[in-house]
Amino acid sequence: MTYPKDREPLLRDSDCGNEIENEKWQHELFKFSDAISFIHIKRERICPRAVFLIVATILGLFLVDQYRISMRRTELEECNDVLAECENVPFNETLVPPFYNYLEDFTVSRRYDISLCLIPKVMSTIGTAVLCYIDDPHAFSNANRSIAHETYDGRFCEGNEMKSFASVSRNLHSDFENVIVVRDPFDRFISGFTEKCVKYEGLDLCHGCGVDIRCFLRKQYRRFMRMSMLFPVYTLADTHFAPQTWFCDMKNSLNKSKVIKYANRGEERDQMIDSILEVFERRNVTMEEQGEVRNELSKGKTIHSTRGSTIRLDYEKMMKEDVSIRRAIVRMYYYDFLYFGYKI
Ligand SMILES: *[C@@H]1O[C@H](CO)[C@@H](O)[C@H](O)[C@H]1NC(C)=O
Ligand SMILES: *[C@@H]1O[C@H](CO)[C@@H](O)[C@H](O)[C@H]1NC(C)=O
Ligand SMILES: *[C@@H]1O[C@H](CO)[C@@H](O)[C@H](O)[C@H]1NC(C)=O
Ligand SMILES: *[C@@H]1O[C@H](CO)[C@@H](O)[C@H](O)[C@H]1NC(C)=O
C-alpha cells in the first residue's frame, strides 16, 4: 500500500520544484512511476526517479532525432541511386573509392620466384593452374592434370597460396616478380552478372535482385560505399564484383607489379599470353614449360553454351543502350578504369 500524502513534502522540495500545481498530474506521475518501479523503492527516491525518467525520455528522443538528422544529411551528401544523375553530389564524390584493403590472395611459384595476384573473375583458376604447373611440371603431369582443365575446388596445388603481399615478399627472394592480371571493368561486370546472377538465378546470390541488373547495381553500389566507410563483407556477390584495386594490397603492390590485361579471345589473348611469357622468360622458366603454358592458354574455353553467349549479348546490348547502367558501372569501377588504363 502507498500513502500519497507521504510524497507531498518531497514534491515540494527544490528537487522537484514548488511550481507543480496540478495535483492530479502529480498523482498520475507517481502512479506511473510506481508501476514501472519495484515495490521496495524508498519513497524519497520516487521523485528524482520521475525526473530522471522524463529527462532520459527527452534525451532519448533528442538523440534519435539527431541520429535521423545526421543520417538524412549523410544520405543527402551521397548518391542514393547510383543509376541517377545525383546532381546534389559532385561526380567524383559518387565514386567507390580505390585501394580499400578488401582481400589479398596470391598464388606463388617458389621455384621461379613468381607470384600472381588472384582477382575473382580474372583468370584466377587457370592462373593458379599455370603457377602450379611451372612449379613442379613432373608432379603435375604425373597426376594427369592439365592446365586448361583444372578446377578451383579440385586443384592440384593448394600449398602455394598466400594471404598477403607482405607474406609473399617475405617468403620469396627479394627480386621476385608479382603479376597482376586485370580485366576491363565492363567485361568483368557483364561476365560476373551473367554467370552469378543469371545462370545461377535460382541460388539467389545477387542480393535478392534476381536477374534485374538495375536493382543489383543499386544494392551492390551501396554495399561497397558502406564497406569503404565501415567494414568489409564477403558474400559471393561482394567478392566477385568488388573493384579490382580492392585486391592484393594494391595500394602497396601495384607499382611493384607487372600489370597484364586479360582477354579470352583473339589477338588480345595472344598479347596477354606473350606478356605472361615475357615474365616467365625473365624468370628463366624453361622453354618446354613456356611452350606448354602457351598451348594451354591458347585453348578456347572448353564449353561455350550458346544460351550463355546470347544472354551475354543481351546484357551487353542493354549496357550499350542504357546510359544510366553505364554510369553506375563507371561509378563503381572508376579507379579500375583509371589505374589499369581502360577506356570509359
Ligand atoms: C572532387 O573534386 C573537387 C574539385 O575538383 C575536389 O576539391 C574534391 O577533393 C574531390 N573529391 C574527391 C573525393 O576526390
Ligand atoms: C594417369 O593416367 C594413366 C593412364 O590413363 C593411369 O594409368 C594412371 O593411373 C593415372 N594416374 C593418376 C595419378 O591418376
Ligand atoms: C610506389 O608508390 C610509393 C608510394 O605511393 C612510392 O613511394 C614509390 O616510390 C613507388 N614505387 C615505384 C617503383 O614507383
Ligand atoms: C636467368 O639466367 C641468367 C643466365 O643464366 C642469369 O644471369 C639470371 O640471373 C637468371 N635470372 C633469374 C631471375 O634467375
Coordinates of C-alpha atoms and ligand atoms in Angstrom, one line a residue:
M1 CA 0.0 0.0 0.0
T2 CA 1.2 3.5 -0.7
Y3 CA 0.4 6.7 1.1
P4 CA 0.1 9.5 -1.3
K5 CA 0.4 12.1 1.4
D6 CA 3.9 10.9 2.3
R7 CA 5.1 12.1 -1.0
E8 CA 3.9 15.6 -1.0
P9 CA 6.7 17.1 1.0
L10 CA 9.2 15.6 -1.3
L11 CA 7.4 17.1 -4.2
R12 CA 7.6 20.5 -2.8
D13 CA 11.4 20.2 -2.3
S14 CA 13.6 22.2 -4.5
D15 CA 14.4 18.9 -6.3
C16 CA 11.0 18.6 -7.7
G17 CA 10.1 22.3 -7.9
N18 CA 7.3 24.0 -6.0
E19 CA 5.8 25.2 -9.2
I20 CA 4.0 22.0 -9.9
E21 CA 0.4 23.0 -9.4
N22 CA -1.6 20.3 -10.9
E23 CA -2.1 17.7 -8.1
K24 CA -3.8 15.3 -10.4
W25 CA -0.9 15.4 -12.8
Q26 CA 1.5 14.6 -9.8
H27 CA -0.7 11.8 -8.8
E28 CA -0.7 10.3 -12.3
L29 CA 3.0 10.7 -12.5
F30 CA 3.5 8.8 -9.3
K31 CA 1.2 6.0 -10.3
F32 CA 3.2 5.7 -13.5
S33 CA 6.4 5.8 -11.5
D34 CA 5.2 3.1 -9.2
A35 CA 4.0 0.9 -11.9
I36 CA 7.4 0.7 -13.5
S37 CA 9.4 0.7 -10.2
F38 CA 9.9 -2.2 -8.0
I39 CA 8.0 -2.3 -4.8
H40 CA 10.9 -1.7 -2.3
I41 CA 11.9 1.7 -3.6
K42 CA 12.2 4.3 -0.9
R43 CA 9.5 6.9 -1.1
E44 CA 12.1 9.7 -1.2
R45 CA 13.6 8.4 -4.4
I46 CA 10.5 8.3 -6.4
C47 CA 10.6 11.9 -7.3
P48 CA 14.1 12.1 -8.6
R49 CA 13.4 8.9 -10.4
A50 CA 10.4 10.5 -12.1
V51 CA 12.5 13.5 -13.1
F52 CA 15.2 11.2 -14.4
L53 CA 12.7 9.3 -16.5
I54 CA 11.5 12.5 -18.1
V55 CA 14.9 13.7 -18.7
A56 CA 16.0 10.4 -20.1
T57 CA 13.0 10.2 -22.3
I58 CA 13.6 13.7 -23.7
L59 CA 17.3 13.0 -24.1
G60 CA 16.4 9.7 -25.9
L61 CA 14.0 11.4 -28.2
F62 CA 16.6 14.1 -28.9
L63 CA 19.3 11.6 -29.7
V64 CA 17.0 9.6 -32.0
D65 CA 16.2 12.8 -33.7
Q66 CA 19.8 13.8 -34.1
Y67 CA 20.6 10.4 -35.5
R68 CA 17.8 10.8 -38.0
I69 CA 19.0 14.2 -39.0
S70 CA 22.6 13.1 -39.4
M71 CA 21.6 10.1 -41.4
R72 CA 19.5 12.3 -43.6
R73 CA 22.4 14.6 -44.0
T74 CA 24.7 11.7 -45.0
E75 CA 22.2 10.5 -47.4
L76 CA 21.8 14.0 -48.9
E77 CA 25.5 14.1 -49.3
E78 CA 25.8 10.8 -51.1
C79 CA 24.3 9.4 -54.2
N80 CA 21.4 7.3 -53.1
D81 CA 20.6 5.9 -56.5
V82 CA 23.7 5.0 -58.5
L83 CA 21.7 5.0 -61.7
A84 CA 20.5 8.5 -61.3
E85 CA 22.4 11.7 -62.1
C86 CA 22.7 12.6 -58.4
E87 CA 23.2 16.3 -59.1
N88 CA 23.3 17.1 -55.4
V89 CA 26.7 15.5 -55.2
P90 CA 29.9 16.3 -57.2
F91 CA 30.5 13.4 -59.6
N92 CA 33.9 12.5 -58.1
E93 CA 32.3 12.0 -54.7
T94 CA 29.9 9.4 -56.0
L95 CA 32.7 7.0 -56.9
V96 CA 33.5 3.9 -55.0
P97 CA 37.0 4.7 -53.6
P98 CA 40.1 2.8 -54.7
F99 CA 42.6 0.7 -52.8
Y100 CA 40.4 -0.4 -50.0
N101 CA 42.1 -3.4 -48.3
Y102 CA 39.4 -6.0 -49.0
L103 CA 41.1 -9.3 -49.9
E104 CA 44.6 -10.4 -50.5
D105 CA 45.1 -13.7 -52.3
F106 CA 48.2 -14.8 -54.2
T107 CA 49.5 -18.0 -55.7
V108 CA 53.2 -18.4 -56.0
S109 CA 55.9 -20.4 -57.6
R110 CA 58.8 -20.7 -55.2
R111 CA 60.9 -22.3 -57.8
Y112 CA 60.9 -19.2 -60.0
D113 CA 60.0 -16.5 -57.5
I114 CA 56.9 -15.5 -59.3
S115 CA 53.6 -14.5 -57.6
L116 CA 50.3 -13.9 -59.1
C117 CA 47.6 -11.8 -57.6
L118 CA 44.2 -13.6 -57.7
I119 CA 41.2 -11.5 -58.5
P120 CA 37.8 -13.3 -58.9
K121 CA 36.6 -13.4 -62.5
V122 CA 40.1 -12.6 -63.8
M123 CA 41.9 -15.8 -64.7
S124 CA 42.2 -16.9 -61.1
T125 CA 41.5 -20.6 -61.7
I126 CA 43.7 -21.1 -64.8
G127 CA 46.4 -18.7 -63.3
T128 CA 46.6 -20.9 -60.3
A129 CA 47.0 -23.9 -62.5
V130 CA 49.8 -22.3 -64.5
L131 CA 51.8 -21.4 -61.5
C132 CA 51.2 -24.9 -60.1
Y133 CA 52.4 -26.4 -63.3
I134 CA 55.7 -24.5 -63.6
D135 CA 56.5 -25.0 -60.0
D136 CA 56.6 -28.8 -60.5
P137 CA 55.7 -29.9 -64.0
H138 CA 56.5 -33.5 -63.4
A139 CA 54.2 -33.9 -60.4
F140 CA 51.5 -32.1 -62.3
S141 CA 51.7 -34.3 -65.3
N142 CA 52.1 -37.5 -63.3
A143 CA 48.8 -36.6 -61.6
N144 CA 47.3 -36.5 -65.1
R145 CA 46.5 -32.8 -64.7
S146 CA 46.2 -30.3 -67.4
I147 CA 46.3 -26.5 -67.0
A148 CA 43.1 -25.8 -69.0
H149 CA 41.1 -28.4 -67.2
E150 CA 42.0 -27.6 -63.6
T151 CA 39.1 -26.6 -61.4
Y152 CA 39.4 -24.5 -58.3
D153 CA 37.9 -27.0 -56.0
G154 CA 39.9 -30.0 -57.1
R155 CA 43.1 -28.1 -57.8
F156 CA 46.4 -29.9 -57.6
C157 CA 48.3 -27.3 -55.7
E158 CA 46.9 -25.9 -52.5
G159 CA 50.1 -25.2 -50.6
N160 CA 51.3 -22.4 -52.8
E161 CA 48.8 -19.8 -51.8
M162 CA 49.5 -16.8 -49.7
K163 CA 47.1 -14.4 -47.9
S164 CA 49.1 -11.2 -48.1
F165 CA 51.6 -9.3 -50.2
A166 CA 53.7 -8.9 -47.1
S167 CA 53.9 -12.6 -46.7
V168 CA 54.7 -13.1 -50.4
S169 CA 57.5 -10.5 -50.1
R170 CA 58.9 -12.3 -47.0
N171 CA 58.7 -15.8 -48.5
L172 CA 60.1 -15.3 -52.0
H173 CA 63.5 -14.0 -52.8
S174 CA 63.7 -10.2 -52.8
D175 CA 63.9 -10.0 -56.6
F176 CA 60.6 -11.9 -57.0
E177 CA 58.1 -10.7 -59.6
N178 CA 54.4 -10.1 -58.9
V179 CA 52.0 -10.3 -61.8
I180 CA 48.5 -8.7 -61.6
V181 CA 46.1 -9.7 -64.4
V182 CA 43.4 -7.1 -64.7
R183 CA 40.2 -7.1 -66.8
D184 CA 38.1 -4.4 -68.5
P185 CA 35.6 -3.5 -65.8
F186 CA 32.6 -3.6 -68.2
D187 CA 33.6 -7.0 -69.4
R188 CA 34.2 -8.3 -65.9
F189 CA 30.9 -7.0 -64.7
I190 CA 28.9 -8.5 -67.5
S191 CA 30.7 -11.8 -67.1
G192 CA 30.1 -11.9 -63.4
F193 CA 26.5 -10.8 -63.8
T194 CA 25.5 -13.3 -66.5
E195 CA 27.2 -16.1 -64.5
K196 CA 26.3 -15.4 -60.9
C197 CA 23.0 -13.6 -61.2
V198 CA 21.5 -15.1 -64.5
K199 CA 22.9 -18.6 -64.8
Y200 CA 22.5 -19.3 -61.1
E201 CA 19.4 -17.3 -60.7
G202 CA 17.9 -20.0 -58.5
L203 CA 20.6 -19.7 -55.9
D204 CA 19.8 -16.1 -55.2
L205 CA 23.4 -14.9 -55.0
C206 CA 22.7 -11.4 -56.1
H207 CA 21.1 -9.6 -53.1
G208 CA 17.6 -10.7 -53.9
C209 CA 17.6 -8.9 -57.2
G210 CA 17.2 -11.9 -59.5
V211 CA 18.2 -11.0 -63.0
D212 CA 17.3 -7.3 -62.5
I213 CA 20.6 -5.6 -63.3
R214 CA 19.4 -2.2 -62.2
C215 CA 18.3 -3.5 -58.8
F216 CA 21.6 -5.3 -58.5
L217 CA 23.7 -2.2 -59.3
R218 CA 21.8 -0.1 -56.8
K219 CA 22.3 -2.6 -54.0
Q220 CA 25.9 -3.5 -54.8
Y221 CA 26.9 0.1 -55.0
R222 CA 25.5 0.9 -51.6
R223 CA 27.2 -2.1 -50.2
F224 CA 30.6 -1.0 -51.5
M225 CA 30.1 2.5 -50.3
R226 CA 29.1 1.3 -46.8
M227 CA 32.0 -1.2 -46.7
S228 CA 34.5 1.5 -47.6
M229 CA 33.2 3.5 -44.6
L230 CA 32.7 0.7 -42.1
F231 CA 33.9 -2.9 -42.5
P232 CA 34.2 -5.4 -45.3
V233 CA 31.6 -8.1 -46.1
Y234 CA 32.3 -11.2 -48.1
T235 CA 29.2 -12.6 -49.7
L236 CA 29.8 -14.3 -53.0
A237 CA 28.5 -11.4 -55.0
D238 CA 30.5 -8.9 -53.0
T239 CA 33.8 -10.7 -53.7
H240 CA 33.1 -11.3 -57.4
F241 CA 32.1 -7.7 -58.0
A242 CA 34.4 -5.8 -55.8
P243 CA 36.7 -3.3 -57.6
Q244 CA 39.9 -4.8 -58.7
T245 CA 42.0 -2.2 -56.9
W246 CA 40.5 -3.6 -53.6
F247 CA 42.5 -6.8 -54.0
C248 CA 46.1 -7.9 -53.3
D249 CA 47.1 -4.9 -51.2
M250 CA 47.3 -2.9 -54.4
K251 CA 48.0 0.3 -52.6
N252 CA 51.4 -1.1 -51.9
S253 CA 51.8 -3.8 -54.5
L254 CA 50.5 -2.1 -57.7
N255 CA 53.6 -0.1 -58.6
K256 CA 55.8 -3.1 -57.8
S257 CA 54.0 -5.4 -60.1
K258 CA 53.7 -6.3 -63.7
V259 CA 50.1 -5.5 -64.8
I260 CA 48.8 -7.6 -67.7
K261 CA 45.4 -7.1 -69.4
Y262 CA 43.2 -10.1 -69.5
A263 CA 41.5 -11.2 -72.7
N264 CA 39.8 -14.5 -73.6
R265 CA 39.9 -14.4 -77.4
G266 CA 41.6 -13.1 -80.5
E267 CA 44.7 -11.0 -80.8
E268 CA 44.3 -9.6 -77.3
R269 CA 44.5 -13.0 -75.9
D270 CA 47.7 -13.6 -77.8
Q271 CA 49.1 -10.4 -76.4
M272 CA 48.2 -11.4 -72.9
I273 CA 49.9 -14.8 -73.3
D274 CA 53.0 -13.0 -74.8
S275 CA 53.1 -10.7 -71.7
I276 CA 52.9 -13.6 -69.3
L277 CA 55.6 -15.5 -71.1
E278 CA 57.8 -12.4 -71.1
V279 CA 57.7 -12.5 -67.3
F280 CA 58.4 -16.2 -67.4
E281 CA 61.3 -15.7 -69.8
R282 CA 62.8 -13.1 -67.4
R283 CA 62.5 -15.6 -64.6
N284 CA 64.2 -18.3 -66.6
V285 CA 61.2 -20.6 -66.9
T286 CA 62.3 -23.4 -69.3
M287 CA 61.3 -23.3 -72.9
E288 CA 59.5 -26.5 -72.6
E289 CA 57.3 -25.2 -69.8
Q290 CA 56.7 -22.0 -71.6
G291 CA 55.5 -23.9 -74.6
E292 CA 53.1 -25.9 -72.5
V293 CA 51.7 -22.8 -70.9
R294 CA 51.2 -21.2 -74.3
N295 CA 49.4 -24.2 -75.6
E296 CA 47.1 -24.5 -72.7
L297 CA 46.3 -20.8 -72.5
S298 CA 45.6 -20.8 -76.3
K299 CA 42.9 -23.4 -75.9
G300 CA 39.4 -22.0 -76.3
K301 CA 37.0 -22.0 -73.4
T302 CA 36.0 -25.6 -73.0
I303 CA 32.3 -25.4 -73.1
H304 CA 30.7 -22.4 -74.6
S305 CA 27.0 -22.7 -74.4
T306 CA 25.0 -20.8 -77.0
R307 CA 22.5 -19.9 -74.3
G308 CA 25.2 -18.4 -72.2
S309 CA 26.5 -16.3 -75.0
T310 CA 23.2 -15.0 -76.2
I311 CA 22.4 -13.9 -72.7
R312 CA 25.7 -12.2 -72.6
L313 CA 25.0 -10.4 -75.8
D314 CA 21.6 -9.3 -74.4
Y315 CA 23.2 -7.7 -71.4
E316 CA 26.0 -6.1 -73.5
K317 CA 23.4 -4.6 -75.7
M318 CA 21.4 -3.3 -72.7
M319 CA 24.6 -1.8 -71.3
K320 CA 25.4 -0.1 -74.6
E321 CA 22.0 1.4 -74.9
D322 CA 21.4 2.4 -71.3
V323 CA 23.4 5.5 -70.1
S324 CA 22.3 5.0 -66.5
I325 CA 23.7 1.4 -66.3
R326 CA 27.0 2.5 -67.8
R327 CA 27.2 5.4 -65.5
A328 CA 26.6 3.1 -62.5
I329 CA 29.4 0.8 -63.6
V330 CA 31.7 3.8 -64.0
R331 CA 30.9 5.0 -60.5
M332 CA 31.6 1.5 -59.1
Y333 CA 34.8 0.9 -61.1
Y334 CA 36.1 4.4 -61.9
Y335 CA 39.5 3.7 -60.4
D336 CA 39.9 0.4 -62.1
F337 CA 39.4 2.2 -65.4
L338 CA 41.9 4.8 -64.4
Y339 CA 44.7 2.8 -62.9
F340 CA 44.6 -0.1 -65.4
G341 CA 44.2 2.2 -68.4
Y342 CA 40.8 1.1 -69.7
K343 CA 38.5 3.4 -71.8
I344 CA 35.3 4.5 -70.1
Ligands
LIG1 C1 36.3 16.2 -56.1 O1 36.7 17.3 -56.8 C2 36.8 18.5 -56.1 C3 37.2 19.7 -57.1 O2 37.8 19.2 -58.2 C4 37.9 18.4 -55.0 O3 38.0 19.6 -54.3 C5 37.5 17.2 -54.1 O4 38.5 17.0 -53.2 C6 37.3 16.0 -54.9 N1 36.7 14.9 -54.0 C7 37.2 13.7 -54.1 C8 36.5 12.7 -53.1 O5 38.1 13.3 -54.8
LIG2 C1 47.0 -41.3 -65.1 O1 46.5 -41.9 -66.3 C2 47.2 -43.2 -66.6 C3 46.7 -43.7 -67.9 O2 45.4 -43.3 -68.2 C4 46.8 -44.2 -65.5 O3 47.5 -45.4 -65.7 C5 47.3 -43.6 -64.2 O4 47.0 -44.4 -63.1 C6 46.8 -42.2 -63.9 N1 47.4 -41.6 -62.8 C7 46.8 -41.0 -61.8 C8 47.6 -40.5 -60.7 O5 45.6 -40.8 -61.9
LIG3 C1 55.3 3.2 -55.3 O1 54.4 4.1 -54.6 C2 55.0 4.6 -53.4 C3 54.0 5.4 -52.7 O2 52.9 5.6 -53.3 C4 56.3 5.4 -53.8 O3 56.9 5.8 -52.6 C5 57.2 4.5 -54.6 O4 58.3 5.3 -55.0 C6 56.5 3.9 -55.8 N1 57.4 3.0 -56.4 C7 57.6 2.9 -57.7 C8 58.5 1.8 -58.1 O5 57.0 3.6 -58.5
LIG4 C1 68.4 -16.3 -65.6 O1 69.6 -16.9 -66.2 C2 70.6 -16.0 -66.4 C3 71.7 -16.8 -67.2 O2 72.0 -18.0 -66.6 C4 71.1 -15.3 -65.1 O3 72.1 -14.4 -65.4 C5 69.9 -14.6 -64.5 O4 70.3 -14.1 -63.2 C6 68.8 -15.6 -64.3 N1 67.7 -14.8 -63.8 C7 67.0 -15.1 -62.8 C8 65.8 -14.2 -62.4 O5 67.2 -16.1 -62.1

